[in-house]
CSV table of C-alpha atoms in Angstrom, one decimal:
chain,number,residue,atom,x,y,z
R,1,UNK,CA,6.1,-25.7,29.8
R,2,UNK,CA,4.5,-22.0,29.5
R,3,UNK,CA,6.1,-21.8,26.7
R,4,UNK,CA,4.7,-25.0,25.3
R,5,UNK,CA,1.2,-24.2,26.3
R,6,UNK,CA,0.8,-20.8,24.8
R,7,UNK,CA,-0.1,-21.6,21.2
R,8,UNK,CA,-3.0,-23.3,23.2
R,9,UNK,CA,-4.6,-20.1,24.6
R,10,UNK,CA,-4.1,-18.3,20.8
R,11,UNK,CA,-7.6,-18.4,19.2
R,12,UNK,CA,-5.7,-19.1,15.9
R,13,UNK,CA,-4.8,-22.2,16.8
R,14,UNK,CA,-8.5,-23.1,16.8
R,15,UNK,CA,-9.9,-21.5,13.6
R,16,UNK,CA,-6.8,-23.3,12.0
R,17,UNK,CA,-8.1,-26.7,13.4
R,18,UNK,CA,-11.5,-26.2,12.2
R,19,UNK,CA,-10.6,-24.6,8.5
R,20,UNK,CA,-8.7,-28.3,8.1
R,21,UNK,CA,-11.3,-30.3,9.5
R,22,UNK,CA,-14.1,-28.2,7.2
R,23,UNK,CA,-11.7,-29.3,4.1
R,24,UNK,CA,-11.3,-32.6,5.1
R,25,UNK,CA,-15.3,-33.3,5.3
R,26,UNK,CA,-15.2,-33.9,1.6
R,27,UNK,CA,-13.4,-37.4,2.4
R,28,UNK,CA,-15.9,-38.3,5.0
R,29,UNK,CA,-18.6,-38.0,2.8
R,30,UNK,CA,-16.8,-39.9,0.0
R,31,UNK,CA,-16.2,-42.5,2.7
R,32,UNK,CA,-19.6,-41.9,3.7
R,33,UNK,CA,-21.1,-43.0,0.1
R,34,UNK,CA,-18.4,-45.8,-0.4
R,35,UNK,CA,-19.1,-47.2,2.8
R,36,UNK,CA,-16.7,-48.4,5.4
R,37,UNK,CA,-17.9,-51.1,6.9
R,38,UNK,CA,-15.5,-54.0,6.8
R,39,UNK,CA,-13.4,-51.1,4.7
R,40,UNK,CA,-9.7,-52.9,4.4
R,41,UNK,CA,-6.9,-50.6,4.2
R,42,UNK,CA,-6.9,-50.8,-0.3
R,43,UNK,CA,-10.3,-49.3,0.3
R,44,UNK,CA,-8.8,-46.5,2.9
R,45,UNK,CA,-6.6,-45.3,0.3
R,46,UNK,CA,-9.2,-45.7,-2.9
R,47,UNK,CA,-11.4,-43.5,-0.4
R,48,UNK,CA,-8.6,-40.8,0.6
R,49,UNK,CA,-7.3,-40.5,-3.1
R,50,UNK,CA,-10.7,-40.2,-4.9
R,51,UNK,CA,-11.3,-36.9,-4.2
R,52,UNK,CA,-8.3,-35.9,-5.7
R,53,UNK,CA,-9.3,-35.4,-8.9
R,54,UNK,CA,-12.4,-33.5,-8.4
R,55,UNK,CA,-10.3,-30.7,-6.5
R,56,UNK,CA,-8.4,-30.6,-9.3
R,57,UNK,CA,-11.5,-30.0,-10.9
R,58,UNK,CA,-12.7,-27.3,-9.3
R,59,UNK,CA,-9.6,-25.6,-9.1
R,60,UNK,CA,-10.3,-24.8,-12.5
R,61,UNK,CA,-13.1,-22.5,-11.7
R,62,UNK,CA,-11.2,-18.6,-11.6
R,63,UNK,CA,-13.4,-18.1,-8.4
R,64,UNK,CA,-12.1,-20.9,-6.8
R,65,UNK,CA,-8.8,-19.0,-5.9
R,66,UNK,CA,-10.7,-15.7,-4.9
R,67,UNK,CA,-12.8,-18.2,-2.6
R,68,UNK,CA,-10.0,-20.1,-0.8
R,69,UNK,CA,-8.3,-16.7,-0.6
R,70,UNK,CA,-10.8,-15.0,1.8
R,71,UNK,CA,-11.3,-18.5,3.8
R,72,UNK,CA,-7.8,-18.4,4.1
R,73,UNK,CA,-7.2,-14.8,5.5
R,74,UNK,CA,-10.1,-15.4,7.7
R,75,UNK,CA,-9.8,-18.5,9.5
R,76,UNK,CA,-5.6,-19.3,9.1
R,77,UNK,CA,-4.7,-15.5,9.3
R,78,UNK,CA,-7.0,-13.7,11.8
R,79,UNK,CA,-7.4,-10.7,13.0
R,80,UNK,CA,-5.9,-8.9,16.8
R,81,UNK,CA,-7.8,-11.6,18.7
R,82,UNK,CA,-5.7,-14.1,17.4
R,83,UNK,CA,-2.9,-12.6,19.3
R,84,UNK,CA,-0.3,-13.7,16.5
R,85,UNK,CA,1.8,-10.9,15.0
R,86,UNK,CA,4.6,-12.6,13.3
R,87,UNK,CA,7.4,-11.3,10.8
R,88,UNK,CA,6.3,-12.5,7.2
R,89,UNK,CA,2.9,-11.7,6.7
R,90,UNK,CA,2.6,-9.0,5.0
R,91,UNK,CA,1.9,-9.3,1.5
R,92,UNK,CA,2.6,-7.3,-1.7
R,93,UNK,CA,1.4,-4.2,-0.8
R,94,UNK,CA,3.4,-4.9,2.8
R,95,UNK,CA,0.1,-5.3,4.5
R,96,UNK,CA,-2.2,-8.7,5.5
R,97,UNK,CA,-1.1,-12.4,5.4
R,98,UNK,CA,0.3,-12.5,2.2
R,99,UNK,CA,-2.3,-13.9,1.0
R,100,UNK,CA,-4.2,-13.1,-2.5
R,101,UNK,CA,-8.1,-13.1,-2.9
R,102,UNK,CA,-7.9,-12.6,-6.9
R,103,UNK,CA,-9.4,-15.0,-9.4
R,104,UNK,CA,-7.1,-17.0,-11.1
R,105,UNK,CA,-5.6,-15.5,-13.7
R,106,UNK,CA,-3.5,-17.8,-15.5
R,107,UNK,CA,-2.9,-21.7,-15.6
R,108,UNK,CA,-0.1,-21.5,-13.1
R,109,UNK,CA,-2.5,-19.9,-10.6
R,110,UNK,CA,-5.1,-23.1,-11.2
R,111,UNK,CA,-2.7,-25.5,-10.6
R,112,UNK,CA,-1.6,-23.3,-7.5
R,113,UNK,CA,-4.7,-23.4,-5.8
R,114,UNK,CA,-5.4,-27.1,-7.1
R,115,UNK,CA,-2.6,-28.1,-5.0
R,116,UNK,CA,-3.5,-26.0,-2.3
R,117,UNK,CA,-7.2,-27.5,-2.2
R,118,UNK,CA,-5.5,-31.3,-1.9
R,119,UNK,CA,-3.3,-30.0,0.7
R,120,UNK,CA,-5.6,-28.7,2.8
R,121,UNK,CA,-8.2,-32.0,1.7
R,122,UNK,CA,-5.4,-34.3,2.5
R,123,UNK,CA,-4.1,-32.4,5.6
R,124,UNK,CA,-7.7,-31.7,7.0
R,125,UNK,CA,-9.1,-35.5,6.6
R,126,UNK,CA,-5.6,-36.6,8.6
R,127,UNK,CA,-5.9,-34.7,11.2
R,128,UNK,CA,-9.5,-35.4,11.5
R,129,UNK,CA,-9.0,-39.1,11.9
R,130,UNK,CA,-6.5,-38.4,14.3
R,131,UNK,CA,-8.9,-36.2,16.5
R,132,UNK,CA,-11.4,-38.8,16.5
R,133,UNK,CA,-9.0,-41.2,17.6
R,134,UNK,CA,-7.2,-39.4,20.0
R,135,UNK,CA,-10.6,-38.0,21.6
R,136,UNK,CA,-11.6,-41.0,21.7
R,137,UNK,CA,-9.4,-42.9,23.0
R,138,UNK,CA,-9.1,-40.2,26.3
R,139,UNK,CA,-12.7,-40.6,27.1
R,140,UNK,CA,-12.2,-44.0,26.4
R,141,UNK,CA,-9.6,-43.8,29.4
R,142,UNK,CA,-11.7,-41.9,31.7
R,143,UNK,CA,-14.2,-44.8,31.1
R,144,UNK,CA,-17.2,-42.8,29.4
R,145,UNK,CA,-17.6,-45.6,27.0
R,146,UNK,CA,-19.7,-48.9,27.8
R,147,UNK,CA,-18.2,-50.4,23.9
R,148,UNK,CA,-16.1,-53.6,24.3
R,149,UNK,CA,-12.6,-52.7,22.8
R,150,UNK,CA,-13.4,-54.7,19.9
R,151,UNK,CA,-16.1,-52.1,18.7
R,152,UNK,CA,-15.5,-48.7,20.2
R,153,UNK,CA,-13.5,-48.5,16.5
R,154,UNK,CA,-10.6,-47.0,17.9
R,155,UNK,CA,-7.5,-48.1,16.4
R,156,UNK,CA,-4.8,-48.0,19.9
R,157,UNK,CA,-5.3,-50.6,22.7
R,158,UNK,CA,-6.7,-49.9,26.1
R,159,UNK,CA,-4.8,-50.8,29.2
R,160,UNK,CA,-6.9,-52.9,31.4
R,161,UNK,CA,-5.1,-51.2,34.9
R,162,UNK,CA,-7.7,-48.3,36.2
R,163,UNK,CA,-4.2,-46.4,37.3
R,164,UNK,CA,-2.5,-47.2,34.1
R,165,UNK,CA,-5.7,-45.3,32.6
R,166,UNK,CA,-5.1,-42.5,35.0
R,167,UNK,CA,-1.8,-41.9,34.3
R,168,UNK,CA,-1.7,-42.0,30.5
R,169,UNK,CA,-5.3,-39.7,30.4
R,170,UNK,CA,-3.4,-36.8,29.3
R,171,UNK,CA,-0.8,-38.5,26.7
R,172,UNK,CA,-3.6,-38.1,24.4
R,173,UNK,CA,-4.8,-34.6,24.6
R,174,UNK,CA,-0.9,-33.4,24.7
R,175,UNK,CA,-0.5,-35.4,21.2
R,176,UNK,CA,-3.6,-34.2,19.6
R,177,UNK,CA,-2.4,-30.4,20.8
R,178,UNK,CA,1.0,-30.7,19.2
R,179,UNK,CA,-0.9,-32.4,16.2
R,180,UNK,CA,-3.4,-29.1,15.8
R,181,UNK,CA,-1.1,-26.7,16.6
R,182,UNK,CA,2.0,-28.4,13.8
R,183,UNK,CA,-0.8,-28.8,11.2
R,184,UNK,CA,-2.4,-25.7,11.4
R,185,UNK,CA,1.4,-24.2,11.0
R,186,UNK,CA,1.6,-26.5,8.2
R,187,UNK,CA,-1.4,-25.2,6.4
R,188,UNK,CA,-0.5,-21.8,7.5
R,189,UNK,CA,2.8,-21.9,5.4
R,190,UNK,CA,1.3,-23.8,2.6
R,191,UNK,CA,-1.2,-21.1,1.8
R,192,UNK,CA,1.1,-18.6,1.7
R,193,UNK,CA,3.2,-20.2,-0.8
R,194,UNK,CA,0.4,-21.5,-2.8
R,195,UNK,CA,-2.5,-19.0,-2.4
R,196,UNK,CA,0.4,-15.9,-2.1
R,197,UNK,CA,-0.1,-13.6,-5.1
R,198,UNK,CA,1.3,-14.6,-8.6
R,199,UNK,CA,4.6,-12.6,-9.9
R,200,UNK,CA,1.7,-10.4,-12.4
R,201,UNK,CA,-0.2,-9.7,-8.5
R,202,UNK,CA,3.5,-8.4,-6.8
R,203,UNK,CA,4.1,-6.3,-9.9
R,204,UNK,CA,0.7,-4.6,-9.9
R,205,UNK,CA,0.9,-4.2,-6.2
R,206,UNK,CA,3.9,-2.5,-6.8
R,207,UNK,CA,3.0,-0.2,-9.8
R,208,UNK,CA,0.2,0.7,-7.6
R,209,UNK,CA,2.2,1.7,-4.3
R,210,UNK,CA,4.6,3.8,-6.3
R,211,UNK,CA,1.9,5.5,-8.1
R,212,UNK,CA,0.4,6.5,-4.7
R,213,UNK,CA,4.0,7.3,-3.5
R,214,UNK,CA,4.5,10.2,-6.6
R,215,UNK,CA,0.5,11.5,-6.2
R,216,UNK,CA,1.6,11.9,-2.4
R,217,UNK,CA,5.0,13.5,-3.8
R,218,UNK,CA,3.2,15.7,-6.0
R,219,UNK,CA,1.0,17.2,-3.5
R,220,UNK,CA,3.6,17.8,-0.8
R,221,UNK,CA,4.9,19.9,-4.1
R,222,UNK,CA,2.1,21.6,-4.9
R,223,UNK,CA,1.3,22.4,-0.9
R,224,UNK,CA,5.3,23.4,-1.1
R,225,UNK,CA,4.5,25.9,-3.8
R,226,UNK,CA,1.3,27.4,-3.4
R,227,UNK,CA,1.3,27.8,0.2
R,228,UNK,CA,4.6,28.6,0.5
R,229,UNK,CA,4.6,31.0,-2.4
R,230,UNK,CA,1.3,33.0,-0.6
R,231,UNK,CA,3.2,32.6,3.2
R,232,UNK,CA,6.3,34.4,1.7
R,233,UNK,CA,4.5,37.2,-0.4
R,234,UNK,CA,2.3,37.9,3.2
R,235,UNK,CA,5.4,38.0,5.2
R,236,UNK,CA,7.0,40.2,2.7
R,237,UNK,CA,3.8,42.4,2.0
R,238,UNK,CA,3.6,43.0,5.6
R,239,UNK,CA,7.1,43.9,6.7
R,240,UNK,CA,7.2,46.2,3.8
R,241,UNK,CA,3.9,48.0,4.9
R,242,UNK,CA,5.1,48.0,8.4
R,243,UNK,CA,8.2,49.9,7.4
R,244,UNK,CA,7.2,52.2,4.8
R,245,UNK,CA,4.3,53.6,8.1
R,246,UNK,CA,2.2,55.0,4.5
R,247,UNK,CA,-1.5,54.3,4.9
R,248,UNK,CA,-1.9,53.7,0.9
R,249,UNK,CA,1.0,51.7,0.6
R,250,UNK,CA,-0.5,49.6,3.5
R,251,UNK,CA,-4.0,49.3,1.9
R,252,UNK,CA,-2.2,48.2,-1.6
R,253,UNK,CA,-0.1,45.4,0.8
R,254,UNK,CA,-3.3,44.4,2.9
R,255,UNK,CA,-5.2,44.2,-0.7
R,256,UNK,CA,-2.0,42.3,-1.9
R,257,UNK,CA,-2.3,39.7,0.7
R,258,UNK,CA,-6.1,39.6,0.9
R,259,UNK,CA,-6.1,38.1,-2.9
R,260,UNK,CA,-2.4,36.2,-2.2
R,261,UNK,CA,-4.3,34.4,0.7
R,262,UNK,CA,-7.2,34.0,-1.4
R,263,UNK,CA,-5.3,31.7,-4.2
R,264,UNK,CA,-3.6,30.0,-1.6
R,265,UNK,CA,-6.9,29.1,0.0
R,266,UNK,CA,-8.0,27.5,-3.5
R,267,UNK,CA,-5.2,25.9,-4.1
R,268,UNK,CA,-5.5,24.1,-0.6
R,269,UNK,CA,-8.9,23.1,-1.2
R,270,UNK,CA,-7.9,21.7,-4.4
R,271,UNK,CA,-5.5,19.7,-3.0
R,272,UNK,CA,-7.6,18.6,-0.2
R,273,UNK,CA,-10.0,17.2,-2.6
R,274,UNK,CA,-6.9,15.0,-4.1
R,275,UNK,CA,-6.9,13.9,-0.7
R,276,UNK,CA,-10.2,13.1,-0.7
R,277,UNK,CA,-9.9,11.1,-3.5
R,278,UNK,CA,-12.7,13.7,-5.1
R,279,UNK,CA,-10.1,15.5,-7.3
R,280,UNK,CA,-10.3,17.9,-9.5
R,281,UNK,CA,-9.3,17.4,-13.3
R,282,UNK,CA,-5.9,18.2,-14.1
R,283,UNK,CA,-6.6,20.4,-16.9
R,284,UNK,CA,-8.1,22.6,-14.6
R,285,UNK,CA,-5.1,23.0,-12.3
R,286,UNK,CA,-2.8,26.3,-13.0
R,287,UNK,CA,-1.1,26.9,-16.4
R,288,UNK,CA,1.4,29.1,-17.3
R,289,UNK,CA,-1.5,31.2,-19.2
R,290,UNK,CA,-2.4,32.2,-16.1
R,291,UNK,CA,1.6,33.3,-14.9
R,292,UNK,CA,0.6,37.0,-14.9
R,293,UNK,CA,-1.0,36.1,-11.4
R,294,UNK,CA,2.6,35.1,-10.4
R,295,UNK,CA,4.3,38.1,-11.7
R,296,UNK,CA,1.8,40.5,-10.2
R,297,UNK,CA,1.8,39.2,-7.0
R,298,UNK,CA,5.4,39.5,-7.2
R,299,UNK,CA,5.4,43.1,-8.0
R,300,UNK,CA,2.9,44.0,-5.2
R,301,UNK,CA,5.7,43.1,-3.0
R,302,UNK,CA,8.0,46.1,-4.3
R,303,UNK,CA,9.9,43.2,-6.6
R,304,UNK,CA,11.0,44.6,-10.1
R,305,UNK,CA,10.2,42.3,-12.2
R,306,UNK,CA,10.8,42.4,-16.0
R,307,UNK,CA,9.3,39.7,-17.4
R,308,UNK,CA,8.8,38.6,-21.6
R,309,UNK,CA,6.8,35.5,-22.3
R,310,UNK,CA,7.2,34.9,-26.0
R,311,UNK,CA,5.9,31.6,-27.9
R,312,UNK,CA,2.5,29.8,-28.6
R,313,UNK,CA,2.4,29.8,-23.9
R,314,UNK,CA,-1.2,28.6,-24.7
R,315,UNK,CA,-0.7,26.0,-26.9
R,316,UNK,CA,1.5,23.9,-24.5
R,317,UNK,CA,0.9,20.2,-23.5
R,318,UNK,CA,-1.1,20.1,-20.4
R,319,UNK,CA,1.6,18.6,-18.1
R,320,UNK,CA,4.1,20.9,-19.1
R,321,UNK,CA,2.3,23.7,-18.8
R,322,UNK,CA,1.3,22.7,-15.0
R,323,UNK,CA,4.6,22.0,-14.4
R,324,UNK,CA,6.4,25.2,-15.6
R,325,UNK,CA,3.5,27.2,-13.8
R,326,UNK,CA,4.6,25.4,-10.6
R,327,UNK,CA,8.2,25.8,-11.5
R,328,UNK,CA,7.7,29.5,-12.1
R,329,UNK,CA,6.2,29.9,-8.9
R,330,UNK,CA,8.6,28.2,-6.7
R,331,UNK,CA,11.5,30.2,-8.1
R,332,UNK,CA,9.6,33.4,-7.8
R,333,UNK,CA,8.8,32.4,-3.9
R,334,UNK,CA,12.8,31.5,-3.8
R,335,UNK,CA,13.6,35.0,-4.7
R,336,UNK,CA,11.1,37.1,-2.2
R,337,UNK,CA,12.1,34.3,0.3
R,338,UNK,CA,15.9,34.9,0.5
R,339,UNK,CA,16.7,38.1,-1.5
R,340,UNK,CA,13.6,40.0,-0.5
R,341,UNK,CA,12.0,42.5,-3.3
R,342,UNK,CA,14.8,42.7,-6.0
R,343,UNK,CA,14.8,43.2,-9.5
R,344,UNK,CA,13.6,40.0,-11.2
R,345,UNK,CA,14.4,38.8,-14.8
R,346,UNK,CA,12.0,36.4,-16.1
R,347,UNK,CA,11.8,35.1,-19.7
R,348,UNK,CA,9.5,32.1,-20.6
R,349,UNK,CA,10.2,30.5,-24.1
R,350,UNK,CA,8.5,28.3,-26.5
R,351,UNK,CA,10.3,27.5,-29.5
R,352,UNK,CA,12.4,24.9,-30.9
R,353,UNK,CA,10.2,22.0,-29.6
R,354,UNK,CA,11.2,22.8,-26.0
R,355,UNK,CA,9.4,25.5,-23.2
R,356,UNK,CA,12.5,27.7,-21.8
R,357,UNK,CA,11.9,29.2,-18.2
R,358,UNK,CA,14.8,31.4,-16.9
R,359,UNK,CA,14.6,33.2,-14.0
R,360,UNK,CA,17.5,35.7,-12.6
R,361,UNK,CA,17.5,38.2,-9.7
R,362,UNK,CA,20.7,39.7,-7.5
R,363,UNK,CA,22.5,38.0,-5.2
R,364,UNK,CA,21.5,39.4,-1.8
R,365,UNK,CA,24.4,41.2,0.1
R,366,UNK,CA,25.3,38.4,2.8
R,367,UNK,CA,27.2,35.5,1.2
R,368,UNK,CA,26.4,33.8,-2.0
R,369,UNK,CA,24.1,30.8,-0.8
R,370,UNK,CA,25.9,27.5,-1.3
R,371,UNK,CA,24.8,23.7,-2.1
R,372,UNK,CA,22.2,22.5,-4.1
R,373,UNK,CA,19.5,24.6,-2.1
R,374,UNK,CA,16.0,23.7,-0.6
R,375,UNK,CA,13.6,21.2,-1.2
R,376,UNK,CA,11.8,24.1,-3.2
R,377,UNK,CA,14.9,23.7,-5.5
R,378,UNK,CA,14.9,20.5,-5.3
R,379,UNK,CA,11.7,20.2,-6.8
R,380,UNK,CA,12.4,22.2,-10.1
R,381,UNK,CA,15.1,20.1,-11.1
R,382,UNK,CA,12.8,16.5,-10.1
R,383,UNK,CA,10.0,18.1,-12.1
R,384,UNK,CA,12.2,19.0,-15.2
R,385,UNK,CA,13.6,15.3,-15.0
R,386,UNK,CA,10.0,13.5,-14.9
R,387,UNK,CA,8.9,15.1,-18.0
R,388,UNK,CA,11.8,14.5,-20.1
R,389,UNK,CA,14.1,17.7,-19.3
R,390,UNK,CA,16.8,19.2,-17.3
R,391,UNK,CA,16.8,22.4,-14.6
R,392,UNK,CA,19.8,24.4,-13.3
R,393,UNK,CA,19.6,26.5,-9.9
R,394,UNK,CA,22.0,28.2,-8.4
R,395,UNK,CA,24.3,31.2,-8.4
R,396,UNK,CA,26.0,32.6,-12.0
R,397,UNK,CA,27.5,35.9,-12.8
R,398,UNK,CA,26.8,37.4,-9.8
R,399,UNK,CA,23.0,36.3,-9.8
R,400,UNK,CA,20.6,34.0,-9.1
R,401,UNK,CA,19.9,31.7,-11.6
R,402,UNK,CA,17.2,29.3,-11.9
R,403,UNK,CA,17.0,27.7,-15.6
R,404,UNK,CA,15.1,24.7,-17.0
R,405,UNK,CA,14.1,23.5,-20.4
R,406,UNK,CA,11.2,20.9,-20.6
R,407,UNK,CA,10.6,19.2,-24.1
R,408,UNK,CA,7.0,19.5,-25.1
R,409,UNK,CA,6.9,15.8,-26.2
C-alpha cells in the first residue's frame, strides 16, 4: 500500500497533472464558445476534435518546439524536489530529461511537436473531465451538494444509502490518483519520444562533447609537458648543484631554475585561462622558433646537447609547429627524467613536405627500459597521429630514440 501511495507524496505527480490540465483548457474554451448546453455526444466529439487542426497549426511556428520544450522540462521533468531520479533521462549530452528546447529545425521536427501538442490537448482535456467528475462525484458523496442528481451534471449515479456513501467515499479519489499519476507517466514518455532531440540535435551534441573531451586531452598534455618538463630540469638543476658543493655552479643552477620556473609559471597561466574559457590565441602558444629555450634549459642541466635545426623552422603551419615544440619538449624532459644529464642528439628537419624531429641520447646504465613507455610517450606518438603522421619511441642501437615525422599538410 506504501508502495502504492508514494507517487502521491512526489511533487511531480502534481506539476504533471496541472501541465495536462493547462493543455487541455484549449477544449474547454472551444466547448465554451460552441456551447454545451443540451450538447449530444456528435457534438462532444465535433468539440474534442476541433482543435485539432489549429495545433497542427501552430506546430508550424519553429518556436513552438523551443516553447513546449522548456514547459516540458519544467513541469513533467522537475528539478530535486521532485524526488524522482530515474534511469533514462538524460539526454544527448547525458544530462537533463532528454528533452530538446531547440526550434524546429526541419519538417520532421513540426510534425513531432504537432503530435505532441494533440497528445498533450487530448490527454489534458481527458483527464480534466475525469477530475471534474470524480471530484465531484466524492463531494457529491459526502453530501456537500444541495443539486438534485438530475442536475449536479455528473455523469455516475448516486446511491441513495448514507452508509453506502460512506463506504464508497474513497473509490473516487483512489481512481482519480491512479488516473493522474498513469497520465502524467503517459505524457512523461510521450515527450521524450516526441519533444527528445532530432538525429541532427544527438549528432551535434556529440560533436560537441568530444570536442570538449580532446580540448580537456590537450591540456592535460600541455600541463604534462610544461610542468613536467620545468619539475624535471629543477630536480635535476638542484641535485646537480647539491653535488658539485661550487658556489658558481650553484648560482648558474638556482638562475637555471629561477627562469625554468618562470616558463612553467606562464605556461600554467595560459592554460588556466583555457580553463577559463578566456584563452589565449593559438598562434600565440610555443613554436618550435622558440626551441632554443628547450635546448638551453637542457644544457643548464649539464646535458650535452648537439643539436641542428635545418629547414624553413619558421615557415611551418601553426599546428605543427605547436605540436613539434611540445613534442620536442616532452622527449627532452624524458631524457633528464630517466637518463639524467647525457649527451643529447637532436635534429629537427623540414624538407620534403614533412617536419622530421629526432631525438637520441644513451641508454642509462640500469636495464634498457621496456614497453611502450609513459603517458609522456604516449603523447608524441597521439600527437604525430592527429595531424596526419607517425612517431617512434623507444630503444635502438644502444640509445634512446624518439622519432616522428608530421606532414605539413
Amino acid at each position: 500500500m506504501i508502495r502504492l501511495l508514494r507517487p502521491l507524496t512526489r511533487a511531480v505527480t502534481y506539476t504533471r497533472w496541472l501541465h495536462l490540465l493547462v493543455g487541455g483548457l484549449v477544449v474547454l474554451a472551444v466547448a465554451t464558445v460552441h456551447g454545451v448546453e443540451d450538447a449530444t455526444a456528435r457534438d462532444w466529439v465535433v468539440i474534442t476534435l476541433l482543435p485539432v487542426p489549429l495545433m497542427a497549426a501552430v506546430a508550424l511556428v519553429p518556436a513552438m518546439r523551443r516553447a513546449e520544450g522548456l514547459q516540458a522540462r519544467l513541469m513533467l521533468f522537475p528539478g530535486a524536489h521532485a524526488r524522482e531520479a530515474r534511469s533514462g533521462d538524460e539526454g544527448a549530452d547525458g544530462e537533463g530529461p532528454g528533452i530538446s528546447v531547440a526550434p524546429s529545425a526541419s519538417w520532421r521536427d513540426r510534425g513531432r511537436t504537432a503530435v505532441w501538442l494533440v497528445v498533450r490537448l487530448e490527454l489534458g482535456w481527458g483527464l480534466g473531465v475525469a477530475s471534474v467528475q470524480l471530484i465531484g462525484y466524492a463531494l457529491a458523496l459526502l453530501g456537500t451538494t444541495s443539486e438534485a442528481p438530475d442536475d449536479d451534471g455528473l455523469f455516475l449515479p448516486r446511491p441513495t444509502s448514507a452508509a453506502w456513501n460512506a463506504l464508497l467515499l474513497p473509490l473516487p479519489l483512489l481512481v482519480l490518483s491512479v488516473l493522474v499519476v498513469a497520465a502524467g507517466g503517459l505524457a512523461a514518455a510521450a515527450a521524450r519520444s516526441l519533444l527528445g532531440p532530432s538525429p541532427t540535435e544527438r549528432l551535434a551534441a556529440l560533436e560537441e562533447r568530444t570536442e570538449q573531451l580532446l580540448e580537456r586531452n590537450r591540456i592535460a598534455r600541455e600541463l604534462h609537458d610544461s610542468i613536467g618538463h620545468a619539475l624535471t630540469v629543477a630536480v635535476v638543476q638542484a641535485g646537480a648543484a647539491r653535488a658539485a658543493a661550487d658556489a658558481d655552479f650553484t648560482d648558474r643552477a638556482l638562475e637555471a631554475i629561477e627562469e625554468t620556473g618562470r616558463d612553467a609559471l606562464e605556461d600554467l597561466e595560459r592554460v588556466l585561462r583555457v580553463l577559463r574559457e578566456d584563452a589565449e590565441p593559438a598562434h600565440r602558444r610555443p613554436t618550435l622558433a622558440a626551441a632554443d629555450r628547450l635546448l638551453e634549459s637542457a644544457r643548464t642541466v649539464g646535458a650535452e646537447v648537439d643539436a641542428e635545426v635545418s629547414g624553413p623552422v619558421d615557415e611551418l603551419p601553426g599546428p605543427v609547429s605547436r605540436e613539434g615544440y611540445r613534442m620536442l619538449q616532452e622527449a627532452l624532459t624524458n631524457v633528464l627524467r630517466h637518463a639524467g644529464p647525457v649527451p643529447v642528439r637532436v635534429r629537427v628537419t623540414v624538407s620534403g613536405g614533412a617536419l622530421t624531429l629526432d631525438v637520441r641520447n644513451a641508454l642509462p646504465r640500469q636495464a634498457a627500459p621496456a614497453g611502450r613507455g609513459g603517458s609522456g610517450l604516449r603523447g608524441i606518438r597521439e600527437r604525430a597521429v592527429l595531424l596526419g603522421g607517425r612517431a617512434s619511441t623507444g630503444p635502438e642501437d644502444g640509445e634512446w630514440r624518439v622519432h616522428a615525422e608530421l606532414p605539413l599538410r
